[in-house]
N, C-alpha and C. Protein backbone atom coordinates (compact mmCIF):
# COMPACT_ATOMS: atom_id res chain seq x y z
N UNK A 1 -2.91 -6.05 -7.83
CA UNK A 1 -3.35 -5.81 -6.47
C UNK A 1 -4.73 -6.43 -6.28
N UNK A 2 -4.84 -7.25 -5.28
CA UNK A 2 -6.15 -7.82 -4.95
C UNK A 2 -6.70 -7.10 -3.72
N UNK A 3 -7.98 -6.78 -3.77
CA UNK A 3 -8.63 -6.05 -2.70
C UNK A 3 -9.80 -6.87 -2.19
N UNK A 4 -9.89 -6.99 -0.90
CA UNK A 4 -10.95 -7.78 -0.27
C UNK A 4 -11.67 -6.90 0.74
N UNK A 5 -12.93 -6.62 0.46
CA UNK A 5 -13.73 -5.75 1.33
C UNK A 5 -14.65 -6.56 2.22
N UNK A 6 -14.92 -6.02 3.38
CA UNK A 6 -15.86 -6.66 4.30
C UNK A 6 -16.48 -5.59 5.19
N UNK A 7 -17.49 -5.97 5.95
CA UNK A 7 -18.08 -5.07 6.92
C UNK A 7 -19.46 -4.56 6.57
N UNK A 8 -19.97 -4.90 5.40
CA UNK A 8 -21.31 -4.47 5.05
C UNK A 8 -22.35 -5.18 5.88
N UNK A 9 -23.58 -4.72 5.74
CA UNK A 9 -24.66 -5.34 6.48
C UNK A 9 -25.90 -4.49 6.41
N UNK A 10 -26.84 -4.80 7.28
CA UNK A 10 -28.10 -4.07 7.33
C UNK A 10 -28.18 -3.33 8.65
N UNK A 11 -28.59 -2.09 8.58
CA UNK A 11 -28.67 -1.26 9.77
C UNK A 11 -29.82 -0.29 9.62
N UNK A 12 -30.36 0.18 10.74
CA UNK A 12 -31.43 1.16 10.68
C UNK A 12 -30.86 2.56 10.48
N UNK A 13 -31.68 3.43 9.95
CA UNK A 13 -31.28 4.82 9.76
C UNK A 13 -30.79 5.41 11.08
N UNK A 14 -29.69 6.16 10.97
CA UNK A 14 -29.07 6.71 12.17
C UNK A 14 -27.99 5.84 12.75
N UNK A 15 -27.90 4.62 12.28
CA UNK A 15 -26.90 3.68 12.78
C UNK A 15 -25.56 3.86 12.10
N UNK A 16 -24.65 2.92 12.36
CA UNK A 16 -23.31 3.03 11.82
C UNK A 16 -22.81 1.67 11.37
N UNK A 17 -21.84 1.73 10.46
CA UNK A 17 -21.11 0.55 10.00
C UNK A 17 -19.69 0.97 9.72
N UNK A 18 -18.78 0.01 9.80
CA UNK A 18 -17.40 0.27 9.42
C UNK A 18 -16.97 -0.76 8.40
N UNK A 19 -16.64 -0.28 7.21
CA UNK A 19 -16.15 -1.14 6.16
C UNK A 19 -14.63 -1.23 6.24
N UNK A 20 -14.11 -2.37 5.88
CA UNK A 20 -12.66 -2.57 5.84
C UNK A 20 -12.29 -3.24 4.53
N UNK A 21 -11.12 -2.93 4.05
CA UNK A 21 -10.64 -3.52 2.80
C UNK A 21 -9.15 -3.83 2.96
N UNK A 22 -8.79 -5.05 2.67
CA UNK A 22 -7.39 -5.48 2.79
C UNK A 22 -6.82 -5.69 1.40
N UNK A 23 -5.59 -5.19 1.21
CA UNK A 23 -4.94 -5.30 -0.09
C UNK A 23 -3.77 -6.28 -0.02
N UNK A 24 -3.40 -6.76 -1.19
CA UNK A 24 -2.35 -7.76 -1.25
C UNK A 24 -0.99 -7.19 -1.62
N UNK A 25 -0.94 -5.95 -2.06
CA UNK A 25 0.28 -5.40 -2.63
C UNK A 25 1.24 -4.85 -1.59
N UNK A 26 2.53 -5.11 -1.78
CA UNK A 26 3.55 -4.53 -0.90
C UNK A 26 3.77 -3.04 -1.18
N UNK A 27 3.22 -2.56 -2.30
CA UNK A 27 3.32 -1.14 -2.63
C UNK A 27 2.10 -0.37 -2.15
N UNK A 28 1.36 -0.97 -1.22
CA UNK A 28 0.10 -0.39 -0.74
C UNK A 28 0.25 1.07 -0.36
N UNK A 29 1.31 1.42 0.32
CA UNK A 29 1.49 2.78 0.81
C UNK A 29 1.58 3.82 -0.28
N UNK A 30 1.86 3.43 -1.49
CA UNK A 30 2.00 4.38 -2.60
C UNK A 30 0.68 4.67 -3.29
N UNK A 31 -0.32 3.88 -3.02
CA UNK A 31 -1.57 4.00 -3.76
C UNK A 31 -2.53 5.02 -3.15
N UNK A 32 -3.32 5.65 -4.02
CA UNK A 32 -4.53 6.32 -3.57
C UNK A 32 -5.56 5.22 -3.35
N UNK A 33 -6.39 5.40 -2.36
CA UNK A 33 -7.43 4.43 -2.03
C UNK A 33 -8.78 5.13 -1.99
N UNK A 34 -9.78 4.44 -2.44
CA UNK A 34 -11.10 5.07 -2.50
C UNK A 34 -12.18 4.04 -2.23
N UNK A 35 -13.30 4.55 -1.81
CA UNK A 35 -14.53 3.77 -1.71
C UNK A 35 -15.53 4.35 -2.69
N UNK A 36 -16.10 3.47 -3.50
CA UNK A 36 -17.17 3.82 -4.41
C UNK A 36 -18.42 3.07 -3.98
N UNK A 37 -19.56 3.54 -4.45
CA UNK A 37 -20.80 2.79 -4.22
C UNK A 37 -21.63 2.82 -5.48
N UNK A 38 -22.49 1.84 -5.57
CA UNK A 38 -23.34 1.72 -6.75
C UNK A 38 -24.67 1.13 -6.35
N UNK A 39 -25.72 1.71 -6.91
CA UNK A 39 -27.07 1.17 -6.75
C UNK A 39 -27.54 0.65 -8.10
N UNK A 40 -28.49 -0.27 -8.12
CA UNK A 40 -28.96 -0.84 -9.38
C UNK A 40 -29.41 0.24 -10.36
N UNK A 41 -28.93 0.16 -11.58
CA UNK A 41 -29.35 1.09 -12.61
C UNK A 41 -28.62 2.42 -12.62
N UNK A 42 -27.67 2.59 -11.71
CA UNK A 42 -26.95 3.85 -11.68
C UNK A 42 -25.45 3.62 -11.80
N UNK A 43 -24.74 4.70 -12.12
CA UNK A 43 -23.29 4.60 -12.24
C UNK A 43 -22.64 4.58 -10.85
N UNK A 44 -21.43 4.10 -10.81
CA UNK A 44 -20.68 4.11 -9.56
C UNK A 44 -20.38 5.54 -9.15
N UNK A 45 -20.50 5.78 -7.85
CA UNK A 45 -20.29 7.11 -7.30
C UNK A 45 -19.11 7.07 -6.34
N UNK A 46 -18.17 7.96 -6.52
CA UNK A 46 -17.06 8.03 -5.59
C UNK A 46 -17.56 8.61 -4.27
N UNK A 47 -17.28 7.93 -3.18
CA UNK A 47 -17.75 8.35 -1.86
C UNK A 47 -16.64 9.06 -1.09
N UNK A 48 -15.45 8.45 -1.07
CA UNK A 48 -14.34 9.01 -0.30
C UNK A 48 -13.03 8.52 -0.88
N UNK A 49 -12.03 9.37 -0.74
CA UNK A 49 -10.70 9.05 -1.25
C UNK A 49 -9.67 9.47 -0.23
N UNK A 50 -8.62 8.68 -0.09
CA UNK A 50 -7.48 9.07 0.74
C UNK A 50 -6.22 8.85 -0.10
N UNK A 51 -5.42 9.91 -0.19
CA UNK A 51 -4.22 9.83 -1.02
C UNK A 51 -3.09 9.10 -0.30
N UNK A 52 -1.99 8.94 -0.99
CA UNK A 52 -0.85 8.24 -0.40
C UNK A 52 -0.15 9.07 0.68
N UNK A 53 -0.52 10.35 0.80
CA UNK A 53 0.03 11.18 1.88
C UNK A 53 -1.05 11.55 2.90
N UNK A 54 -2.22 10.95 2.77
CA UNK A 54 -3.25 11.10 3.78
C UNK A 54 -4.29 12.16 3.51
N UNK A 55 -4.23 12.82 2.38
CA UNK A 55 -5.26 13.80 2.04
C UNK A 55 -6.58 13.08 1.76
N UNK A 56 -7.66 13.62 2.29
CA UNK A 56 -8.97 12.99 2.12
C UNK A 56 -9.93 13.92 1.38
N UNK A 57 -10.79 13.31 0.60
CA UNK A 57 -11.86 14.02 -0.11
C UNK A 57 -13.12 13.19 0.02
N UNK A 58 -14.24 13.87 0.17
CA UNK A 58 -15.54 13.20 0.30
C UNK A 58 -16.53 13.82 -0.65
N UNK A 59 -17.45 13.01 -1.11
CA UNK A 59 -18.55 13.56 -1.85
C UNK A 59 -19.45 14.31 -0.88
N UNK A 60 -20.14 15.33 -1.35
CA UNK A 60 -20.88 16.23 -0.47
C UNK A 60 -21.89 15.51 0.40
N UNK A 61 -22.53 14.49 -0.12
CA UNK A 61 -23.62 13.85 0.61
C UNK A 61 -23.16 13.07 1.84
N UNK A 62 -21.86 12.82 1.97
CA UNK A 62 -21.39 12.05 3.12
C UNK A 62 -20.46 12.86 4.03
N UNK A 63 -20.18 14.09 3.67
CA UNK A 63 -19.28 14.92 4.49
C UNK A 63 -19.84 15.07 5.90
N UNK A 64 -18.97 14.87 6.88
CA UNK A 64 -19.39 14.97 8.27
C UNK A 64 -19.98 13.69 8.82
N UNK A 65 -20.24 12.72 7.97
CA UNK A 65 -20.82 11.44 8.42
C UNK A 65 -19.87 10.27 8.19
N UNK A 66 -19.11 10.31 7.10
CA UNK A 66 -18.20 9.22 6.76
C UNK A 66 -16.76 9.65 6.98
N UNK A 67 -15.91 8.70 7.35
CA UNK A 67 -14.49 8.97 7.53
C UNK A 67 -13.69 7.84 6.90
N UNK A 68 -12.81 8.21 5.98
CA UNK A 68 -11.92 7.23 5.36
C UNK A 68 -10.57 7.31 6.06
N UNK A 69 -9.96 6.16 6.26
CA UNK A 69 -8.65 6.10 6.88
C UNK A 69 -7.88 4.92 6.31
N UNK A 70 -6.59 4.91 6.56
CA UNK A 70 -5.76 3.82 6.05
C UNK A 70 -4.70 3.42 7.07
N UNK A 71 -4.35 2.15 7.03
CA UNK A 71 -3.28 1.61 7.85
C UNK A 71 -2.30 0.92 6.89
N UNK A 72 -1.21 1.60 6.58
CA UNK A 72 -0.31 1.10 5.54
C UNK A 72 0.41 -0.18 5.97
N UNK A 73 0.75 -0.29 7.23
CA UNK A 73 1.46 -1.49 7.68
C UNK A 73 0.55 -2.71 7.55
N UNK A 74 -0.72 -2.54 7.88
CA UNK A 74 -1.68 -3.64 7.78
C UNK A 74 -2.26 -3.77 6.39
N UNK A 75 -1.95 -2.79 5.50
CA UNK A 75 -2.47 -2.79 4.13
C UNK A 75 -3.99 -2.78 4.14
N UNK A 76 -4.56 -1.88 4.93
CA UNK A 76 -6.00 -1.80 5.02
C UNK A 76 -6.48 -0.36 4.84
N UNK A 77 -7.67 -0.24 4.28
CA UNK A 77 -8.38 1.03 4.20
C UNK A 77 -9.75 0.81 4.82
N UNK A 78 -10.21 1.82 5.53
CA UNK A 78 -11.46 1.73 6.25
C UNK A 78 -12.42 2.84 5.79
N UNK A 79 -13.69 2.57 5.99
CA UNK A 79 -14.70 3.60 5.82
C UNK A 79 -15.65 3.51 7.00
N UNK A 80 -15.51 4.46 7.91
CA UNK A 80 -16.43 4.57 9.04
C UNK A 80 -17.65 5.35 8.57
N UNK A 81 -18.80 4.75 8.69
CA UNK A 81 -20.04 5.37 8.22
C UNK A 81 -20.97 5.58 9.40
N UNK A 82 -21.19 6.81 9.76
CA UNK A 82 -22.07 7.17 10.88
C UNK A 82 -23.33 7.87 10.36
N UNK A 83 -24.32 7.94 11.20
CA UNK A 83 -25.58 8.62 10.86
C UNK A 83 -26.08 8.18 9.49
N UNK A 84 -26.13 6.89 9.30
CA UNK A 84 -26.50 6.35 8.00
C UNK A 84 -27.93 6.69 7.63
N UNK A 85 -28.14 6.88 6.34
CA UNK A 85 -29.45 7.23 5.80
C UNK A 85 -29.86 6.17 4.78
N UNK A 86 -31.15 6.02 4.54
CA UNK A 86 -31.59 5.04 3.55
C UNK A 86 -30.93 5.26 2.18
N UNK A 87 -30.66 6.49 1.83
CA UNK A 87 -30.04 6.77 0.53
C UNK A 87 -28.58 6.34 0.46
N UNK A 88 -28.01 5.91 1.58
CA UNK A 88 -26.67 5.35 1.56
C UNK A 88 -26.67 3.88 1.15
N UNK A 89 -27.85 3.31 1.02
CA UNK A 89 -27.95 1.91 0.61
C UNK A 89 -27.33 1.71 -0.76
N UNK A 90 -26.39 0.79 -0.86
CA UNK A 90 -25.67 0.54 -2.11
C UNK A 90 -24.69 -0.61 -1.89
N UNK A 91 -24.10 -1.04 -2.98
CA UNK A 91 -22.94 -1.92 -2.89
C UNK A 91 -21.71 -1.03 -2.87
N UNK A 92 -20.86 -1.23 -1.89
CA UNK A 92 -19.66 -0.42 -1.71
C UNK A 92 -18.43 -1.20 -2.17
N UNK A 93 -17.58 -0.51 -2.92
CA UNK A 93 -16.37 -1.12 -3.47
C UNK A 93 -15.14 -0.35 -2.99
N UNK A 94 -14.09 -1.08 -2.67
CA UNK A 94 -12.82 -0.40 -2.41
C UNK A 94 -11.94 -0.50 -3.65
N UNK A 95 -11.15 0.54 -3.86
CA UNK A 95 -10.37 0.66 -5.08
C UNK A 95 -9.00 1.24 -4.78
N UNK A 96 -8.06 0.98 -5.66
CA UNK A 96 -6.71 1.49 -5.51
C UNK A 96 -6.21 2.04 -6.83
N UNK A 97 -5.46 3.14 -6.72
CA UNK A 97 -4.88 3.77 -7.91
C UNK A 97 -3.40 3.99 -7.68
N UNK A 98 -2.57 3.56 -8.62
CA UNK A 98 -1.13 3.74 -8.49
C UNK A 98 -0.74 5.20 -8.66
N UNK A 99 -1.70 6.03 -9.10
CA UNK A 99 -1.42 7.44 -9.31
C UNK A 99 -1.07 8.17 -8.01
N UNK A 100 -1.61 7.65 -6.88
CA UNK A 100 -1.28 8.26 -5.60
C UNK A 100 -2.35 9.19 -5.05
N UNK A 101 -3.05 9.86 -5.94
CA UNK A 101 -4.13 10.74 -5.53
C UNK A 101 -5.01 11.01 -6.74
N UNK A 102 -6.29 10.73 -6.64
CA UNK A 102 -7.20 10.99 -7.74
C UNK A 102 -8.64 10.96 -7.29
N UNK A 103 -9.44 11.85 -7.89
CA UNK A 103 -10.87 11.88 -7.66
C UNK A 103 -11.60 11.31 -8.88
N UNK A 104 -10.88 10.77 -9.82
CA UNK A 104 -11.48 10.31 -11.07
C UNK A 104 -11.54 8.79 -11.11
N UNK A 105 -12.71 8.28 -11.29
CA UNK A 105 -12.93 6.84 -11.26
C UNK A 105 -12.06 6.11 -12.28
N UNK A 106 -11.78 6.75 -13.39
CA UNK A 106 -11.01 6.08 -14.44
C UNK A 106 -9.55 5.85 -14.04
N UNK A 107 -9.08 6.54 -13.01
CA UNK A 107 -7.70 6.38 -12.56
C UNK A 107 -7.52 5.16 -11.65
N UNK A 108 -8.62 4.57 -11.22
CA UNK A 108 -8.54 3.45 -10.28
C UNK A 108 -8.51 2.14 -11.06
N UNK A 109 -7.32 1.58 -11.19
CA UNK A 109 -7.17 0.38 -11.99
C UNK A 109 -7.40 -0.91 -11.22
N UNK A 110 -7.48 -0.82 -9.88
CA UNK A 110 -7.68 -2.01 -9.07
C UNK A 110 -9.00 -1.91 -8.31
N UNK A 111 -9.81 -2.94 -8.44
CA UNK A 111 -11.14 -2.94 -7.84
C UNK A 111 -11.33 -4.21 -7.02
N UNK A 112 -11.94 -4.02 -5.86
CA UNK A 112 -12.29 -5.19 -5.06
C UNK A 112 -13.73 -5.60 -5.32
N UNK A 113 -14.14 -6.69 -4.76
CA UNK A 113 -15.53 -7.08 -4.87
C UNK A 113 -16.34 -6.20 -3.93
N UNK A 114 -17.59 -6.06 -4.19
CA UNK A 114 -18.41 -5.16 -3.40
C UNK A 114 -18.92 -5.78 -2.12
N UNK A 115 -19.33 -4.93 -1.21
CA UNK A 115 -20.00 -5.36 0.01
C UNK A 115 -21.29 -4.56 0.15
N UNK A 116 -22.38 -5.26 0.42
CA UNK A 116 -23.70 -4.63 0.43
C UNK A 116 -23.93 -3.89 1.75
N UNK A 117 -24.39 -2.66 1.63
CA UNK A 117 -24.83 -1.87 2.78
C UNK A 117 -26.30 -1.53 2.57
N UNK A 118 -27.13 -1.90 3.53
CA UNK A 118 -28.56 -1.64 3.44
C UNK A 118 -28.99 -0.86 4.68
N UNK A 119 -29.59 0.30 4.46
CA UNK A 119 -30.05 1.15 5.56
C UNK A 119 -31.56 1.25 5.48
N UNK A 120 -32.22 0.79 6.50
CA UNK A 120 -33.68 0.81 6.51
C UNK A 120 -34.17 2.01 7.29
N UNK A 121 -35.32 2.50 6.86
CA UNK A 121 -35.90 3.69 7.51
C UNK A 121 -36.75 3.33 8.69
């Protein structure tokens, strides 16, 4: 599965961005999909996950501000990011897991390239 993410950029605190990720697999609908982020010198952090039946999970720091969604026909996963904060600055990665639902980074065998999100204060 190849994943291609886009939509990053620079925005001021309080602003919004919408990330999108397109997958190449015809089995897209069966996968769990997630967005991770990483800052220099730190481990990747799971931000949001959507299962193959639409269940969503968010890390506490983004609850109420970020929304993950998927369009299976278009083979896309989105991350709507509102009320952005400087601490949201990171490289964001989209990922897919054949498991169908997982909150564990080790279950995600498919990784896309990252897209930079920079939030200025």
